[in-house]
PDB file of C-alpha atoms in Angstrom:
ATOM      1  CA  MET A  20      -6.591  -9.741  14.523  1.00  0.00           C
ATOM      2  CA  LYS A  21      -3.677  -7.795  15.971  1.00  0.00           C
ATOM      3  CA  GLU A  22      -2.800 -10.776  18.158  1.00  0.00           C
ATOM      4  CA  GLY A  23      -2.445 -13.287  15.328  1.00  0.00           C
ATOM      5  CA  ALA A  24      -4.451 -16.163  13.921  1.00  0.00           C
ATOM      6  CA  GLN A  25      -4.121 -18.262  17.100  1.00  0.00           C
ATOM      7  CA  ARG A  26      -6.118 -15.687  19.162  1.00  0.00           C
ATOM      8  CA  PHE A  27      -8.483 -14.931  16.284  1.00  0.00           C
ATOM      9  CA  THR A  28     -11.753 -16.733  17.093  1.00  0.00           C
ATOM     10  CA  MET A  29     -15.171 -16.949  15.525  1.00  0.00           C
ATOM     11  CA  ALA A  30     -16.663 -15.653  18.780  1.00  0.00           C
ATOM     12  CA  ARG A  31     -14.516 -12.499  18.562  1.00  0.00           C
ATOM     13  CA  VAL A  32     -15.433 -11.988  14.900  1.00  0.00           C
ATOM     14  CA  ALA A  33     -19.128 -12.387  15.690  1.00  0.00           C
ATOM     15  CA  GLU A  34     -18.827  -9.931  18.575  1.00  0.00           C
ATOM     16  CA  LYS A  35     -17.058  -7.326  16.411  1.00  0.00           C
ATOM     17  CA  ALA A  36     -19.584  -7.820  13.604  1.00  0.00           C
ATOM     18  CA  GLY A  37     -22.508  -7.567  16.015  1.00  0.00           C
ATOM     19  CA  VAL A  38     -23.969 -10.938  15.021  1.00  0.00           C
ATOM     20  CA  SER A  39     -24.375 -14.275  16.737  1.00  0.00           C
ATOM     21  CA  VAL A  40     -21.734 -16.950  16.323  1.00  0.00           C
ATOM     22  CA  GLY A  41     -24.395 -19.173  14.732  1.00  0.00           C
ATOM     23  CA  SER A  42     -25.133 -16.526  12.112  1.00  0.00           C
ATOM     24  CA  LEU A  43     -21.439 -16.197  11.342  1.00  0.00           C
ATOM     25  CA  TYR A  44     -21.146 -19.956  10.822  1.00  0.00           C
ATOM     26  CA  GLN A  45     -23.911 -19.769   8.198  1.00  0.00           C
ATOM     27  CA  TYR A  46     -21.519 -17.797   5.989  1.00  0.00           C
ATOM     28  CA  PHE A  47     -18.098 -19.035   7.109  1.00  0.00           C
ATOM     29  CA  PRO A  48     -17.494 -22.651   8.188  1.00  0.00           C
ATOM     30  CA  ASN A  49     -14.348 -21.803  10.203  1.00  0.00           C
ATOM     31  CA  LYS A  50     -11.847 -19.073  11.003  1.00  0.00           C
ATOM     32  CA  ALA A  51      -9.679 -20.052   8.023  1.00  0.00           C
ATOM     33  CA  ALA A  52     -12.602 -19.142   5.752  1.00  0.00           C
ATOM     34  CA  VAL A  53     -12.942 -15.750   7.455  1.00  0.00           C
ATOM     35  CA  LEU A  54      -9.217 -15.057   7.153  1.00  0.00           C
ATOM     36  CA  PHE A  55      -9.212 -16.157   3.538  1.00  0.00           C
ATOM     37  CA  ARG A  56     -12.124 -13.830   2.799  1.00  0.00           C
ATOM     38  CA  LEU A  57     -10.328 -10.919   4.457  1.00  0.00           C
ATOM     39  CA  GLN A  58      -7.191 -11.653   2.437  1.00  0.00           C
ATOM     40  CA  SER A  59      -9.152 -12.056  -0.814  1.00  0.00           C
ATOM     41  CA  ASP A  60     -10.953  -8.758  -0.266  1.00  0.00           C
ATOM     42  CA  GLU A  61      -7.654  -7.007   0.471  1.00  0.00           C
ATOM     43  CA  TRP A  62      -6.067  -8.472  -2.665  1.00  0.00           C
ATOM     44  CA  ARG A  63      -8.987  -7.324  -4.823  1.00  0.00           C
ATOM     45  CA  GLN A  64      -9.031  -3.805  -3.371  1.00  0.00           C
ATOM     46  CA  THR A  65      -5.280  -3.277  -3.625  1.00  0.00           C
ATOM     47  CA  THR A  66      -5.077  -4.784  -7.109  1.00  0.00           C
ATOM     48  CA  ALA A  67      -7.944  -2.588  -8.355  1.00  0.00           C
ATOM     49  CA  LEU A  68      -6.302   0.520  -6.887  1.00  0.00           C
ATOM     50  CA  LEU A  69      -2.898  -0.272  -8.382  1.00  0.00           C
ATOM     51  CA  ARG A  70      -4.398  -1.265 -11.753  1.00  0.00           C
ATOM     52  CA  GLY A  71      -6.231   2.057 -11.948  1.00  0.00           C
ATOM     53  CA  LEU A  72      -2.986   3.926 -11.327  1.00  0.00           C
ATOM     54  CA  ALA A  73      -0.937   1.809 -13.751  1.00  0.00           C
ATOM     55  CA  GLU A  74      -3.502   2.149 -16.553  1.00  0.00           C
ATOM     56  CA  ASP A  75      -4.143   5.905 -16.185  1.00  0.00           C
ATOM     57  CA  ALA A  76      -3.172   6.923 -19.726  1.00  0.00           C
ATOM     58  CA  SER A  77      -3.646  10.615 -18.889  1.00  0.00           C
ATOM     59  CA  ARG A  78      -0.303  10.537 -17.038  1.00  0.00           C
ATOM     60  CA  PRO A  79       3.170   9.588 -18.293  1.00  0.00           C
ATOM     61  CA  PRO A  80       4.413   6.140 -17.186  1.00  0.00           C
ATOM     62  CA  LEU A  81       6.926   7.397 -14.608  1.00  0.00           C
ATOM     63  CA  GLN A  82       4.264   9.559 -12.923  1.00  0.00           C
ATOM     64  CA  ARG A  83       2.026   6.497 -12.785  1.00  0.00           C
ATOM     65  CA  LEU A  84       4.827   4.416 -11.283  1.00  0.00           C
ATOM     66  CA  ARG A  85       5.423   7.085  -8.657  1.00  0.00           C
ATOM     67  CA  ALA A  86       1.707   7.151  -7.749  1.00  0.00           C
ATOM     68  CA  LEU A  87       1.617   3.354  -7.684  1.00  0.00           C
ATOM     69  CA  VAL A  88       4.588   3.175  -5.287  1.00  0.00           C
ATOM     70  CA  HIS A  89       3.010   5.732  -2.948  1.00  0.00           C
ATOM     71  CA  ALA A  90      -0.335   3.894  -2.988  1.00  0.00           C
ATOM     72  CA  PHE A  91       1.297   0.523  -2.405  1.00  0.00           C
ATOM     73  CA  VAL A  92       3.405   1.657   0.563  1.00  0.00           C
ATOM     74  CA  GLN A  93       0.398   3.450   2.077  1.00  0.00           C
ATOM     75  CA  SER A  94      -1.670   0.305   1.584  1.00  0.00           C
ATOM     76  CA  GLU A  95       0.953  -1.843   3.309  1.00  0.00           C
ATOM     77  CA  CYS A  96       0.982   0.545   6.270  1.00  0.00           C
ATOM     78  CA  ASP A  97      -2.824   0.690   6.434  1.00  0.00           C
ATOM     79  CA  GLU A  98      -3.098  -3.105   6.471  1.00  0.00           C
ATOM     80  CA  VAL A  99      -0.494  -3.766   9.151  1.00  0.00           C
ATOM     81  CA  ALA A 100      -3.166  -4.248  11.831  1.00  0.00           C
ATOM     82  CA  VAL A 101      -4.402  -7.449  10.195  1.00  0.00           C
ATOM     83  CA  ARG A 102      -1.118  -8.624   8.689  1.00  0.00           C
ATOM     84  CA  VAL A 103      -0.091 -10.786  11.663  1.00  0.00           C
ATOM     85  CA  ALA A 104      -3.219 -12.918  11.492  1.00  0.00           C
ATOM     86  CA  LEU A 105      -3.155 -13.096   7.713  1.00  0.00           C
ATOM     87  CA  SER A 106       0.523 -14.036   7.690  1.00  0.00           C
ATOM     88  CA  ASP A 107      -0.105 -16.762  10.251  1.00  0.00           C
ATOM     89  CA  ALA A 108      -2.908 -18.106   8.073  1.00  0.00           C
ATOM     90  CA  ALA A 109      -1.030 -17.772   4.748  1.00  0.00           C
ATOM     91  CA  PRO A 110      -0.451 -21.528   4.383  1.00  0.00           C
ATOM     92  CA  LEU A 111      -4.240 -21.934   4.395  1.00  0.00           C
ATOM     93  CA  TYR A 112      -4.750 -19.878   1.236  1.00  0.00           C
ATOM     94  CA  ARG A 113      -1.379 -19.340  -0.472  1.00  0.00           C
ATOM     95  CA  ASP A 114      -2.099 -21.860  -3.264  1.00  0.00           C
ATOM     96  CA  ALA A 115      -5.825 -21.205  -3.570  1.00  0.00           C
ATOM     97  CA  PRO A 116      -7.182 -20.423  -7.063  1.00  0.00           C
ATOM     98  CA  GLU A 117      -7.986 -16.878  -5.919  1.00  0.00           C
ATOM     99  CA  ALA A 118      -4.378 -16.316  -4.875  1.00  0.00           C
ATOM    100  CA  LYS A 119      -3.102 -17.605  -8.213  1.00  0.00           C
ATOM    101  CA  GLU A 120      -5.608 -15.412 -10.038  1.00  0.00           C
ATOM    102  CA  VAL A 121      -4.439 -12.286  -8.179  1.00  0.00           C
ATOM    103  CA  ARG A 122      -0.784 -13.069  -8.918  1.00  0.00           C
ATOM    104  CA  ALA A 123      -1.549 -13.622 -12.619  1.00  0.00           C
ATOM    105  CA  SER A 124      -3.603 -10.430 -12.808  1.00  0.00           C
ATOM    106  CA  SER A 125      -0.863  -8.413 -11.108  1.00  0.00           C
ATOM    107  CA  GLN A 126       1.763  -9.891 -13.429  1.00  0.00           C
ATOM    108  CA  ALA A 127      -0.322  -9.002 -16.500  1.00  0.00           C
ATOM    109  CA  MET A 128      -0.789  -5.442 -15.176  1.00  0.00           C
ATOM    110  CA  ILE A 129       2.963  -4.963 -14.676  1.00  0.00           C
ATOM    111  CA  GLU A 130       3.742  -6.438 -18.106  1.00  0.00           C
ATOM    112  CA  ALA A 131       1.252  -4.109 -19.832  1.00  0.00           C
ATOM    113  CA  PHE A 132       2.629  -1.116 -17.938  1.00  0.00           C
ATOM    114  CA  LEU A 133       6.220  -1.967 -18.881  1.00  0.00           C
ATOM    115  CA  ARG A 134       5.345  -2.526 -22.572  1.00  0.00           C
ATOM    116  CA  GLU A 135       4.136   1.065 -22.552  1.00  0.00           C
ATOM    117  CA  ALA A 136       6.934   2.467 -20.363  1.00  0.00           C
ATOM    118  CA  LEU A 137       9.735   0.627 -22.222  1.00  0.00           C
ATOM    119  CA  PRO A 138       8.424   0.094 -25.771  1.00  0.00           C
ATOM    120  CA  ALA A 139      11.881  -0.317 -27.338  1.00  0.00           C
ATOM    121  CA  SER A 140      13.081  -2.811 -24.738  1.00  0.00           C
ATOM    122  CA  THR A 141      13.287  -6.531 -25.164  1.00  0.00           C
ATOM    123  CA  GLN A 142      10.757  -8.805 -23.484  1.00  0.00           C
ATOM    124  CA  ALA A 143      13.560 -10.210 -21.321  1.00  0.00           C
ATOM    125  CA  LEU A 144      14.505  -6.744 -20.071  1.00  0.00           C
ATOM    126  CA  ARG A 145      10.876  -5.856 -19.330  1.00  0.00           C
ATOM    127  CA  MET A 146      10.505  -9.129 -17.415  1.00  0.00           C
ATOM    128  CA  LEU A 147      13.615  -8.304 -15.377  1.00  0.00           C
ATOM    129  CA  ALA A 148      12.326  -4.791 -14.685  1.00  0.00           C
ATOM    130  CA  GLY A 149       8.922  -6.152 -13.661  1.00  0.00           C
ATOM    131  CA  ASP A 150      10.473  -8.693 -11.327  1.00  0.00           C
ATOM    132  CA  LEU A 151      12.662  -6.023  -9.733  1.00  0.00           C
ATOM    133  CA  ILE A 152       9.720  -3.665  -9.240  1.00  0.00           C
ATOM    134  CA  VAL A 153       7.445  -6.325  -7.736  1.00  0.00           C
ATOM    135  CA  THR A 154      10.175  -7.807  -5.525  1.00  0.00           C
ATOM    136  CA  THR A 155      11.325  -4.390  -4.329  1.00  0.00           C
ATOM    137  CA  LEU A 156       7.819  -3.180  -3.522  1.00  0.00           C
ATOM    138  CA  GLY A 157       6.931  -6.388  -1.728  1.00  0.00           C
ATOM    139  CA  ALA A 158      10.083  -6.453   0.376  1.00  0.00           C
ATOM    140  CA  VAL A 159      10.291  -2.776   1.273  1.00  0.00           C
ATOM    141  CA  GLY A 160       6.547  -2.434   1.813  1.00  0.00           C
ATOM    142  CA  LYS A 161       6.475  -5.324   4.266  1.00  0.00           C
ATOM    143  CA  ARG A 162       9.632  -4.261   6.100  1.00  0.00           C
ATOM    144  CA  PHE A 163       8.740  -0.565   6.308  1.00  0.00           C
ATOM    145  CA  SER A 164       5.194  -1.213   7.522  1.00  0.00           C
ATOM    146  CA  GLU A 165       6.297  -3.421  10.422  1.00  0.00           C
ATOM    147  CA  ALA A 166       6.597  -0.344  12.658  1.00  0.00           C
ATOM    148  CA  PRO A 167       3.959   2.383  13.098  1.00  0.00           C
ATOM    149  CA  ARG A 168       4.558   5.246  10.642  1.00  0.00           C
ATOM    150  CA  THR A 169       3.322   8.798  10.337  1.00  0.00           C
ATOM    151  CA  LEU A 170       1.903  10.110   7.074  1.00  0.00           C
ATOM    152  CA  ALA A 171       5.059  12.202   6.645  1.00  0.00           C
ATOM    153  CA  GLU A 172       7.288   9.146   7.102  1.00  0.00           C
ATOM    154  CA  ILE A 173       5.204   7.179   4.605  1.00  0.00           C
ATOM    155  CA  ALA A 174       5.414  10.008   2.057  1.00  0.00           C
ATOM    156  CA  THR A 175       9.179  10.392   2.494  1.00  0.00           C
ATOM    157  CA  TYR A 176       9.886   6.677   2.291  1.00  0.00           C
ATOM    158  CA  SER A 177       7.599   5.968  -0.651  1.00  0.00           C
ATOM    159  CA  GLY A 178       9.033   9.023  -2.427  1.00  0.00           C
ATOM    160  CA  ALA A 179      12.542   7.631  -2.061  1.00  0.00           C
ATOM    161  CA  VAL A 180      11.474   4.187  -3.333  1.00  0.00           C
ATOM    162  CA  ALA A 181       9.629   5.836  -6.242  1.00  0.00           C
ATOM    163  CA  ASP A 182      12.741   7.916  -7.062  1.00  0.00           C
ATOM    164  CA  MET A 183      14.826   4.744  -7.161  1.00  0.00           C
ATOM    165  CA  LEU A 184      12.422   2.766  -9.364  1.00  0.00           C
ATOM    166  CA  CYS A 185      11.735   5.696 -11.690  1.00  0.00           C
ATOM    167  CA  ALA A 186      15.478   6.320 -12.115  1.00  0.00           C
ATOM    168  CA  TYR A 187      15.934   2.639 -12.947  1.00  0.00           C
ATOM    169  CA  LEU A 188      13.184   2.668 -15.605  1.00  0.00           C
ATOM    170  CA  ASP A 189      14.417   5.988 -16.954  1.00  0.00           C
ATOM    171  CA  SER A 190      17.929   4.562 -17.338  1.00  0.00           C
ATOM    172  CA  LEU A 191      16.531   1.638 -19.320  1.00  0.00           C
ATOM    173  CA  SER A 192      14.600   3.879 -21.684  1.00  0.00           C
ATOM    174  CA  ASP A 193      17.649   6.128 -22.230  1.00  0.00           C
ATOM    175  CA  SER A 194      20.023   3.388 -23.305  1.00  0.00           C
ATOM    176  CA  PRO A 195      20.476   3.250 -27.116  1.00  0.00           C
ATOM    177  CA  SER A 196      18.910  -0.177 -27.575  1.00  0.00           C
ATOM    178  CA  SER A 197      17.200  -0.269 -24.172  1.00  0.00           C
ATOM    179  CA  LYS A 198      19.485  -3.088 -23.185  1.00  0.00           C
ATOM    180  CA  VAL A 199      21.662  -3.260 -20.089  1.00  0.00           C
ATOM    181  CA  PRO A 200      25.106  -4.846 -20.635  1.00  0.00           C
ATOM    182  CA  ARG A 201      25.302  -8.328 -19.210  1.00  0.00           C
ATOM    183  CA  TYR A 202      28.558  -9.238 -17.518  1.00  0.00           C
ATOM    184  CA  PRO A 203      29.557 -12.217 -15.411  1.00  0.00           C
ATOM    185  CA  PRO A 204      30.112 -11.148 -11.741  1.00  0.00           C
ATOM    186  CA  GLN A 205      33.891 -10.633 -12.035  1.00  0.00           C
ATOM    187  CA  GLN A 206      33.480  -8.576 -15.233  1.00  0.00           C
ATOM    188  CA  ARG A 207      30.712  -6.529 -13.591  1.00  0.00           C
ATOM    189  CA  ARG A 208      33.143  -5.333 -10.929  1.00  0.00           C
ATOM    190  CA  ARG A 209      35.718  -4.390 -13.584  1.00  0.00           C
ATOM    191  CA  ALA A 210      33.094  -2.647 -15.733  1.00  0.00           C
ATOM    192  CA  ALA A 211      31.881  -0.653 -12.715  1.00  0.00           C
ATOM    193  CA  LYS A 212      35.423   0.621 -12.105  1.00  0.00           C
ATOM    194  CA  ARG A 213      35.692   2.025 -15.653  1.00  0.00           C
TER     195      ARG A 213
END
């Protein structure tokens, strides 16, 4: 897996699993099916973990967001060993029904979390916040996990990302109408100078 999808063979999978290649083919018709199963399992596990954190009503929303960020970054670092092969195989499963289902489920989880975290905000603002959170986590998680990291580095980095996202959500909830002024780009620069 560490060497990518091209070097990932059914014979190697069978060897690692301690079964014959013939037995493996009874369950998986080809390596794409194995890779898709690995990806599907990872999606389900990560989504269940993050959903549990996001829906934990015993904690305030910003504490849940902080825990979610830490869990996500840790998850990205834990999964880096198989990421090369899964990334190489992404075109094989990117548009599969399971992939669409995971994206829809994750979107619904973020929307529910933000309705609770930003109850006075508009739907448009919550959608923007959700997009920024998801995009930020995806980009920084992937980039940060590309190099081996210690637990201390993971904690420091995910803490900084959590600080940033929590400050952003906190600023939205503090504004009088929970709306951020919208300016065209040239007005944004002038407004920032005020």
